[in-house]
Amino acid sequence: MPVFTQPMHITDQVVLGKEKPVLFSGPCAVESFDICMEIGSTIKDEAEKNGFSYVFKASFDKANRTSSGSFRGIGMDKSLEVLQRVGNELGVPLVTDIHESYQAAEVAEVADVLQIPAFLCRQTDLLLAAGKTGKAIKIKRGQFMAPEDMQYAVSKVRSTGNENVCLTERGFSLGYHNLVVDMRSLPTMRQFAPVVFDITHSVQQPGGQGGSSGGQREFAPFLARAAAAAGVDGFFIETHPEPAKALSDGPNMIPLHRMADFLEMLKECWETGNKYSAFQVE
């Protein structure tokens, strides 16, 4: 199958779709500066040891929580301040979600990558506003979208003159409270743009705990190895020192103390997949 020709430039040193995999990792949401720094500093070290470029991830607002009573964040201004401090102190680029068109320009002053949530991947005004910032744009495939249809989301961003765009796989809805990853979606979407595999949300069970989402992190290593071997350009992993106490998406997260082994495993599988990436069956 054909493969994208335009990589995504995050910084001069961090490029998605080249010879080095990119790791997008951090807590689900900005809980505090201390938590973000603990996670970010740990993952930065482990990413460097295992040959990943690193982008720190945390959401400033969890706008699509199952229940209105669930934690959404500490506020946009405080969260962006935390993100900026973390990025400056660790010397790493940042990625965070935007949910409304008006957020794009303000968030782009802090973040290097704007992430479009899966539920919003068809929102034309949001994609155009994100693209116009000139920042790298990371679009999650909607749980309801065919992989081949994501080319139109990419085209919307590129219509602004912004070529720095990638796609993210996170599974599709199969019945209630269940997601399934179709590995065929990875080479399909890689025709249009670099692809990141979202390990965390591929094992999510949306709304699976009544007023909140559940997750099956025990399956994360299996899906991660499969995607790495199938061929992707980067990985998205949420992690926390104590997932059971995380304020959002705890059941899906990889415990921070297991991330070193997880990344070592992931890089080995990625190298195997990269070795055979040109193999085709006609």
One Martini backbone bead per residue (centre of mass of N, CA, C, O) as a GRO file, in nm:
protein
  282
    1MET     BB    1   0.099   0.033   0.017
    2PRO     BB    2   0.078   0.344   0.037
    3VAL     BB    3   0.263   0.627   0.167
    4PHE     BB    4   0.324   0.888   0.307
    5THR     BB    5   0.515   1.210   0.240
    6GLN     BB    6   0.425   1.388   0.502
    7PRO     BB    7   0.553   1.488   0.766
    8MET     BB    8   0.557   1.585   1.119
    9HIS     BB    9   0.640   1.898   1.250
   10ILE     BB   10   0.713   1.998   1.577
   11THR     BB   11   1.018   2.027   1.556
   12ASP     BB   12   1.337   2.022   1.457
   13GLN     BB   13   1.377   1.740   1.633
   14VAL     BB   14   1.061   1.665   1.600
   15VAL     BB   15   0.954   1.389   1.390
   16LEU     BB   16   0.679   1.257   1.228
   17GLY     BB   17   0.786   1.002   0.996
   18LYS     BB   18   1.058   0.891   1.055
   19GLU     BB   19   1.321   0.709   1.213
   20LYS     BB   20   1.168   0.813   1.480
   21PRO     BB   21   0.983   0.761   1.739
   22VAL     BB   22   0.690   0.896   1.895
   23LEU     BB   23   0.612   1.014   2.228
   24PHE     BB   24   0.292   1.046   2.384
   25SER     BB   25   0.309   1.158   2.730
   26GLY     BB   26   0.095   1.135   3.027
   27PRO     BB   27  -0.151   1.262   3.170
   28CYS     BB   28  -0.469   1.311   3.114
   29ALA     BB   29  -0.463   1.546   3.329
   30VAL     BB   30  -0.435   1.844   3.482
   31GLU     BB   31  -0.369   1.844   3.828
   32SER     BB   32  -0.054   1.925   3.860
   33PHE     BB   33   0.266   2.018   3.862
   34ASP     BB   34   0.392   1.780   4.018
   35ILE     BB   35   0.273   1.549   3.853
   36CYS     BB   36   0.379   1.638   3.577
   37MET     BB   37   0.682   1.633   3.655
   38GLU     BB   38   0.708   1.343   3.742
   39ILE     BB   39   0.620   1.222   3.474
   40GLY     BB   40   0.792   1.379   3.265
   41SER     BB   41   1.078   1.310   3.375
   42THR     BB   42   1.053   1.004   3.355
   43ILE     BB   43   0.977   0.977   3.051
   44LYS     BB   44   1.211   1.125   2.927
   45ASP     BB   45   1.430   0.926   3.017
   46GLU     BB   46   1.303   0.667   2.889
   47ALA     BB   47   1.287   0.767   2.600
   48GLU     BB   48   1.589   0.812   2.556
   49LYS     BB   49   1.683   0.518   2.618
   50ASN     BB   50   1.466   0.403   2.375
   51GLY     BB   51   1.448   0.606   2.115
   52PHE     BB   52   1.255   0.851   2.178
   53SER     BB   53   1.056   1.093   2.110
   54TYR     BB   54   0.925   1.371   2.315
   55VAL     BB   55   0.579   1.436   2.429
   56PHE     BB   56   0.391   1.617   2.633
   57LYS     BB   57   0.085   1.510   2.805
   58ALA     BB   58  -0.216   1.718   2.865
   59SER     BB   59  -0.527   1.811   2.975
   60PHE     BB   60  -0.710   2.112   3.038
   61ASP     BB   61  -0.983   1.959   2.934
   62LYS     BB   62  -1.267   1.742   3.014
   63ALA     BB   63  -1.539   1.767   2.797
   64ASN     BB   64  -1.619   1.425   2.773
   65ARG     BB   65  -1.752   1.334   3.014
   66THR     BB   66  -1.993   1.131   3.131
   67SER     BB   67  -2.014   1.321   3.382
   68SER     BB   68  -2.078   1.629   3.534
   69GLY     BB   69  -1.919   1.530   3.811
   70SER     BB   70  -1.660   1.517   3.677
   71PHE     BB   71  -1.346   1.575   3.620
   72ARG     BB   72  -1.198   1.849   3.416
   73GLY     BB   73  -1.025   2.062   3.593
   74ILE     BB   74  -0.830   2.370   3.683
   75GLY     BB   75  -0.830   2.530   3.433
   76MET     BB   76  -0.710   2.688   3.166
   77ASP     BB   77  -0.499   2.885   3.279
   78LYS     BB   78  -0.360   2.693   3.482
   79SER     BB   79  -0.293   2.466   3.282
   80LEU     BB   80  -0.119   2.631   3.081
   81GLU     BB   81   0.087   2.710   3.293
   82VAL     BB   82   0.182   2.427   3.357
   83LEU     BB   83   0.267   2.340   3.075
   84GLN     BB   84   0.478   2.561   3.031
   85ARG     BB   85   0.660   2.482   3.269
   86VAL     BB   86   0.719   2.195   3.182
   87GLY     BB   87   0.840   2.256   2.905
   88ASN     BB   88   1.072   2.439   3.010
   89GLU     BB   89   1.205   2.244   3.225
   90LEU     BB   90   1.230   1.988   3.015
   91GLY     BB   91   1.251   2.052   2.705
   92VAL     BB   92   0.953   2.002   2.576
   93PRO     BB   93   0.700   1.928   2.401
   94LEU     BB   94   0.339   1.990   2.344
   95VAL     BB   95   0.014   1.831   2.422
   96THR     BB   96  -0.334   1.926   2.352
   97ASP     BB   97  -0.664   1.979   2.375
   98ILE     BB   98  -0.939   2.074   2.166
   99HIS     BB   99  -1.308   2.182   2.147
  100GLU     BB  100  -1.283   2.480   2.040
  101SER     BB  101  -1.218   2.723   1.818
  102TYR     BB  102  -1.134   2.956   2.028
  103GLN     BB  103  -0.884   2.787   2.153
  104ALA     BB  104  -0.653   2.763   1.947
  105ALA     BB  105  -0.481   3.024   1.972
  106GLU     BB  106  -0.419   3.012   2.277
  107VAL     BB  107  -0.295   2.724   2.288
  108ALA     BB  108  -0.071   2.779   2.067
  109GLU     BB  109   0.111   2.952   2.269
  110VAL     BB  110   0.197   2.665   2.414
  111ALA     BB  111   0.151   2.449   2.209
  112ASP     BB  112   0.277   2.223   1.952
  113VAL     BB  113   0.014   2.039   1.981
  114LEU     BB  114  -0.305   1.977   1.842
  115GLN     BB  115  -0.581   1.802   1.969
  116ILE     BB  116  -0.835   1.601   1.823
  117PRO     BB  117  -1.100   1.465   1.917
  118ALA     BB  118  -1.282   1.201   1.814
  119PHE     BB  119  -1.574   1.335   1.832
  120LEU     BB  120  -1.437   1.600   1.645
  121CYS     BB  121  -1.319   1.508   1.349
  122ARG     BB  122  -1.567   1.665   1.171
  123GLN     BB  123  -1.508   1.959   1.266
  124THR     BB  124  -1.443   2.205   1.062
  125ASP     BB  125  -1.387   2.461   1.235
  126LEU     BB  126  -1.179   2.326   1.418
  127LEU     BB  127  -0.974   2.237   1.199
  128LEU     BB  128  -0.926   2.519   1.081
  129ALA     BB  129  -0.833   2.662   1.338
  130ALA     BB  130  -0.595   2.478   1.387
  131GLY     BB  131  -0.446   2.511   1.114
  132LYS     BB  132  -0.407   2.833   1.137
  133THR     BB  133  -0.176   2.822   1.360
  134GLY     BB  134   0.067   2.616   1.246
  135LYS     BB  135   0.044   2.377   1.402
  136ALA     BB  136   0.041   2.074   1.502
  137ILE     BB  137  -0.194   1.810   1.400
  138LYS     BB  138  -0.396   1.583   1.604
  139ILE     BB  139  -0.607   1.321   1.486
  140LYS     BB  140  -0.873   1.148   1.596
  141ARG     BB  141  -1.038   0.873   1.543
  142GLY     BB  142  -1.345   0.799   1.517
  143GLN     BB  143  -1.554   0.543   1.636
  144PHE     BB  144  -1.739   0.605   1.351
  145MET     BB  145  -1.492   0.583   1.153
  146ALA     BB  146  -1.352   0.533   0.867
  147PRO     BB  147  -1.031   0.527   0.781
  148GLU     BB  148  -1.062   0.650   0.484
  149ASP     BB  149  -1.222   0.916   0.594
  150MET     BB  150  -0.969   1.072   0.725
  151GLN     BB  151  -0.872   1.232   0.473
  152TYR     BB  152  -1.072   1.476   0.518
  153ALA     BB  153  -0.947   1.588   0.773
  154VAL     BB  154  -0.672   1.641   0.653
  155SER     BB  155  -0.772   1.834   0.427
  156LYS     BB  156  -0.878   2.057   0.608
  157VAL     BB  157  -0.608   2.139   0.724
  158ARG     BB  158  -0.452   2.175   0.446
  159SER     BB  159  -0.638   2.414   0.342
  160THR     BB  160  -0.461   2.626   0.530
  161GLY     BB  161  -0.141   2.532   0.472
  162ASN     BB  162  -0.120   2.288   0.672
  163GLU     BB  163   0.101   1.994   0.683
  164ASN     BB  164   0.089   1.939   1.004
  165VAL     BB  165  -0.031   1.609   1.013
  166CYS     BB  166  -0.215   1.359   1.204
  167LEU     BB  167  -0.307   1.031   1.307
  168THR     BB  168  -0.536   0.844   1.533
  169GLU     BB  169  -0.563   0.538   1.696
  170ARG     BB  170  -0.867   0.406   1.918
  171GLY     BB  171  -1.090   0.264   1.798
  172PHE     BB  172  -1.408   0.097   1.774
  173SER     BB  173  -1.738   0.060   1.803
  174LEU     BB  174  -1.871  -0.240   1.983
  175GLY     BB  175  -2.115  -0.170   2.102
  176TYR     BB  176  -2.123  -0.146   2.440
  177HIS     BB  177  -1.845  -0.050   2.613
  178ASN     BB  178  -1.671  -0.098   2.331
  179LEU     BB  179  -1.346  -0.163   2.185
  180VAL     BB  180  -1.191  -0.200   1.855
  181VAL     BB  181  -0.903  -0.303   1.678
  182ASP     BB  182  -0.818  -0.236   1.341
  183MET     BB  183  -0.521  -0.297   1.183
  184ARG     BB  184  -0.602  -0.187   0.896
  185SER     BB  185  -0.606   0.120   0.975
  186LEU     BB  186  -0.306   0.186   0.966
  187PRO     BB  187  -0.235   0.161   0.658
  188THR     BB  188  -0.469   0.328   0.562
  189MET     BB  189  -0.390   0.605   0.709
  190ARG     BB  190  -0.082   0.611   0.603
  191GLN     BB  191  -0.156   0.733   0.324
  192PHE     BB  192  -0.216   1.042   0.449
  193ALA     BB  193  -0.053   1.000   0.731
  194PRO     BB  194   0.069   0.990   1.009
  195VAL     BB  195   0.071   0.739   1.282
  196VAL     BB  196  -0.095   0.697   1.593
  197PHE     BB  197  -0.103   0.494   1.884
  198ASP     BB  198  -0.367   0.452   2.120
  199ILE     BB  199  -0.336   0.268   2.395
  200THR     BB  200  -0.529   0.373   2.613
  201HIS     BB  201  -0.813   0.404   2.440
  202SER     BB  202  -0.821   0.103   2.331
  203VAL     BB  203  -0.895   0.005   2.652
  204GLN     BB  204  -1.151   0.139   2.670
  205GLN     BB  205  -1.478   0.184   2.855
  206PRO     BB  206  -1.731   0.354   2.769
  207GLY     BB  207  -1.923   0.395   3.046
  208GLY     BB  208  -1.843   0.117   3.217
  209GLN     BB  209  -1.901   0.277   3.523
  210GLY     BB  210  -2.147   0.446   3.449
  211GLY     BB  211  -2.026   0.762   3.530
  212SER     BB  212  -1.777   0.609   3.397
  213SER     BB  213  -1.489   0.495   3.268
  214GLY     BB  214  -1.331   0.219   3.169
  215GLY     BB  215  -1.079  -0.059   3.175
  216GLN     BB  216  -0.806  -0.275   3.004
  217ARG     BB  217  -0.477  -0.279   3.070
  218GLU     BB  218  -0.401  -0.585   3.016
  219PHE     BB  219  -0.419  -0.528   2.685
  220ALA     BB  220  -0.199  -0.320   2.606
  221PRO     BB  221   0.050  -0.496   2.518
  222PHE     BB  222  -0.088  -0.637   2.276
  223LEU     BB  223  -0.167  -0.386   2.108
  224ALA     BB  224   0.110  -0.252   2.101
  225ARG     BB  225   0.264  -0.477   1.952
  226ALA     BB  226   0.087  -0.490   1.702
  227ALA     BB  227   0.122  -0.193   1.608
  228ALA     BB  228   0.429  -0.189   1.594
  229ALA     BB  229   0.448  -0.423   1.382
  230ALA     BB  230   0.253  -0.290   1.164
  231GLY     BB  231   0.303   0.024   1.162
  232VAL     BB  232   0.416   0.317   1.313
  233ASP     BB  233   0.515   0.656   1.433
  234GLY     BB  234   0.354   0.638   1.714
  235PHE     BB  235   0.273   0.702   2.071
  236PHE     BB  236  -0.001   0.680   2.312
  237ILE     BB  237   0.044   0.747   2.673
  238GLU     BB  238  -0.104   0.703   2.977
  239THR     BB  239   0.012   0.815   3.306
  240HIS     BB  240   0.064   0.710   3.662
  241PRO     BB  241   0.155   0.658   3.984
  242GLU     BB  242  -0.182   0.636   4.060
  243PRO     BB  243  -0.441   0.531   3.888
  244ALA     BB  244  -0.662   0.505   4.120
  245LYS     BB  245  -0.615   0.841   4.174
  246ALA     BB  246  -0.697   0.941   3.924
  247LEU     BB  247  -0.914   1.193   3.775
  248SER     BB  248  -0.862   1.034   3.489
  249ASP     BB  249  -0.849   0.727   3.334
  250GLY     BB  250  -0.721   0.506   3.526
  251PRO     BB  251  -0.795   0.212   3.395
  252ASN     BB  252  -0.593   0.274   3.133
  253MET     BB  253  -0.334   0.311   3.276
  254ILE     BB  254   0.004   0.319   3.309
  255PRO     BB  255   0.215   0.263   3.532
  256LEU     BB  256   0.495   0.437   3.590
  257HIS     BB  257   0.679   0.186   3.691
  258ARG     BB  258   0.621   0.036   3.389
  259MET     BB  259   0.738   0.214   3.151
  260ALA     BB  260   1.020   0.106   3.096
  261ASP     BB  261   0.935  -0.178   2.998
  262PHE     BB  262   0.728  -0.086   2.787
  263LEU     BB  263   0.927   0.071   2.600
  264GLU     BB  264   1.118  -0.158   2.540
  265MET     BB  265   0.909  -0.337   2.403
  266LEU     BB  266   0.810  -0.133   2.188
  267LYS     BB  267   1.078  -0.083   2.037
  268GLU     BB  268   1.128  -0.374   1.946
  269CYS     BB  269   0.866  -0.398   1.777
  270TRP     BB  270   0.915  -0.154   1.592
  271GLU     BB  271   1.175  -0.257   1.459
  272THR     BB  272   1.044  -0.503   1.330
  273GLY     BB  273   0.831  -0.352   1.162
  274ASN     BB  274   1.036  -0.170   1.007
  275LYS     BB  275   1.192  -0.398   0.864
  276TYR     BB  276   0.893  -0.495   0.716
  277SER     BB  277   0.745  -0.245   0.575
  278ALA     BB  278   0.800  -0.330   0.255
  279PHE     BB  279   0.622  -0.565   0.268
  280GLN     BB  280   0.443  -0.739   0.005
  281VAL     BB  281   0.113  -0.848  -0.123
  282GLU     BB  282  -0.008  -0.895  -0.461
   0.00000   0.00000   0.00000
